[in-house]
mmCIF file of C-alpha atoms in Angstrom:
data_model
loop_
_atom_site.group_PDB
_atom_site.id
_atom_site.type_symbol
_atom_site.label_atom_id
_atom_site.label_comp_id
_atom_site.label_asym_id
_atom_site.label_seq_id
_atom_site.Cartn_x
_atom_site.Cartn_y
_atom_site.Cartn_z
ATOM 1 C CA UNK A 1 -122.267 88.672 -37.709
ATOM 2 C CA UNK A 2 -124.383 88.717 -35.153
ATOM 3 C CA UNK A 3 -126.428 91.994 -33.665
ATOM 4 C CA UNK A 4 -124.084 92.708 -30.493
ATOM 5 C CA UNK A 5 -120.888 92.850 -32.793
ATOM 6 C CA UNK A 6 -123.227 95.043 -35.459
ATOM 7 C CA UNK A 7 -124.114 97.491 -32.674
ATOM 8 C CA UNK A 8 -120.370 97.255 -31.420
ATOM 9 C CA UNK A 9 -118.964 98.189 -34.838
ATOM 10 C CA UNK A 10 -121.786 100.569 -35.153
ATOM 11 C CA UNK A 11 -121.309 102.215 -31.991
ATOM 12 C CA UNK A 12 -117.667 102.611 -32.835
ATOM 13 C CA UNK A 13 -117.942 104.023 -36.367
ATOM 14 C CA UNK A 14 -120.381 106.817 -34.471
ATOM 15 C CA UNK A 15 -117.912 107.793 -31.478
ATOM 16 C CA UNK A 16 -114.792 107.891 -34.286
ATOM 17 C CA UNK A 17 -117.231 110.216 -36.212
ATOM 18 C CA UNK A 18 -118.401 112.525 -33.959
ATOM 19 C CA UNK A 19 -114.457 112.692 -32.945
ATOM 20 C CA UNK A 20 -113.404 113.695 -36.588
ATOM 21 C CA UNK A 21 -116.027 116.227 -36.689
ATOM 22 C CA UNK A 22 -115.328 117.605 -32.904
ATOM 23 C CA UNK A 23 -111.540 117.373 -34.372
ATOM 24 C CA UNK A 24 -112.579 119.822 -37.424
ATOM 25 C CA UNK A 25 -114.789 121.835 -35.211
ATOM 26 C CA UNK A 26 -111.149 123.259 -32.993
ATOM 27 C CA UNK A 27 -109.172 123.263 -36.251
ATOM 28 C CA UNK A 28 -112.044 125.549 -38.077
ATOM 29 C CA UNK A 29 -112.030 128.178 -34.849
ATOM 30 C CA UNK A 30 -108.380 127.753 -34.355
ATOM 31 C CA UNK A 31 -108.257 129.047 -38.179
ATOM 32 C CA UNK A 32 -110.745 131.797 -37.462
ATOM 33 C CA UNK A 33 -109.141 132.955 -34.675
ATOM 34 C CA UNK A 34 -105.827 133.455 -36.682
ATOM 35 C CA UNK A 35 -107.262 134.951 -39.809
ATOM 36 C CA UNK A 36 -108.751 137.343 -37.191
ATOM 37 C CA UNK A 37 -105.219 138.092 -35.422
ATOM 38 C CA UNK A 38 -103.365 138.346 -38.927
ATOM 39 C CA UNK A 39 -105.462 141.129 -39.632
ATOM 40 C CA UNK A 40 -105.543 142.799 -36.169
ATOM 41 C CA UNK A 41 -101.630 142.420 -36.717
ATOM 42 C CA UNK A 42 -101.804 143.781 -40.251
ATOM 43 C CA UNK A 43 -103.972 147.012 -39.039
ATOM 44 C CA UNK A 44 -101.659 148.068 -36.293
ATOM 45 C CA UNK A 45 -98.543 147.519 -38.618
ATOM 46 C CA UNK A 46 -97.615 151.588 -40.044
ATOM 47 C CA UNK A 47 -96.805 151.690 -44.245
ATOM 48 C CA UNK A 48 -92.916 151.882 -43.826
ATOM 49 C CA UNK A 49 -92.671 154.886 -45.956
ATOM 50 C CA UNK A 50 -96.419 156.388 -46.231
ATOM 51 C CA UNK A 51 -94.654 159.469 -48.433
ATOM 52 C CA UNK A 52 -92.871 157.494 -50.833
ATOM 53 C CA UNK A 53 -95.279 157.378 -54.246
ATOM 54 C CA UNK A 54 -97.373 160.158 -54.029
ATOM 55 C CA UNK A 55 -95.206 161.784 -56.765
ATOM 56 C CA UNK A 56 -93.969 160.803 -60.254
ATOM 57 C CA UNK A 57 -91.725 162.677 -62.046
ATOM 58 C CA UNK A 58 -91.766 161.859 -65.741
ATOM 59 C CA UNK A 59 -89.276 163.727 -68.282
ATOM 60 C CA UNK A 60 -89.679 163.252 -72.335
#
């Protein structure tokens, strides 16, 4: 193989590299900014019946 086909295949093992890491970059901040909306969502979201539980009656 000679040295312009090495740097060729070099060149293009670096550019699909830097693409899978650009790639996991977005999908990493993409999964940030979710986990950060789920529990925005979660917070806002009222218990459906915040009196229910506070009491147990128990008879022997």
């Amino acid at each position: 193989m000679d040295i312009a086909a090495l740097s060729m295949a070099m060149s293009q093992s670096s550019v699909a590299q830097q693409a899978s890491l650009q790639v996991m970059s977005m999908s990493k901040d993409m999964a940030e900014q979710q986990g950060q909306q789920l529990t925005e969502m979660l917070k806002s979201v009222p218990a459906p019946h915040p009196y229910l539980g506070g009491n147990l009656d128990i008879s022997v």
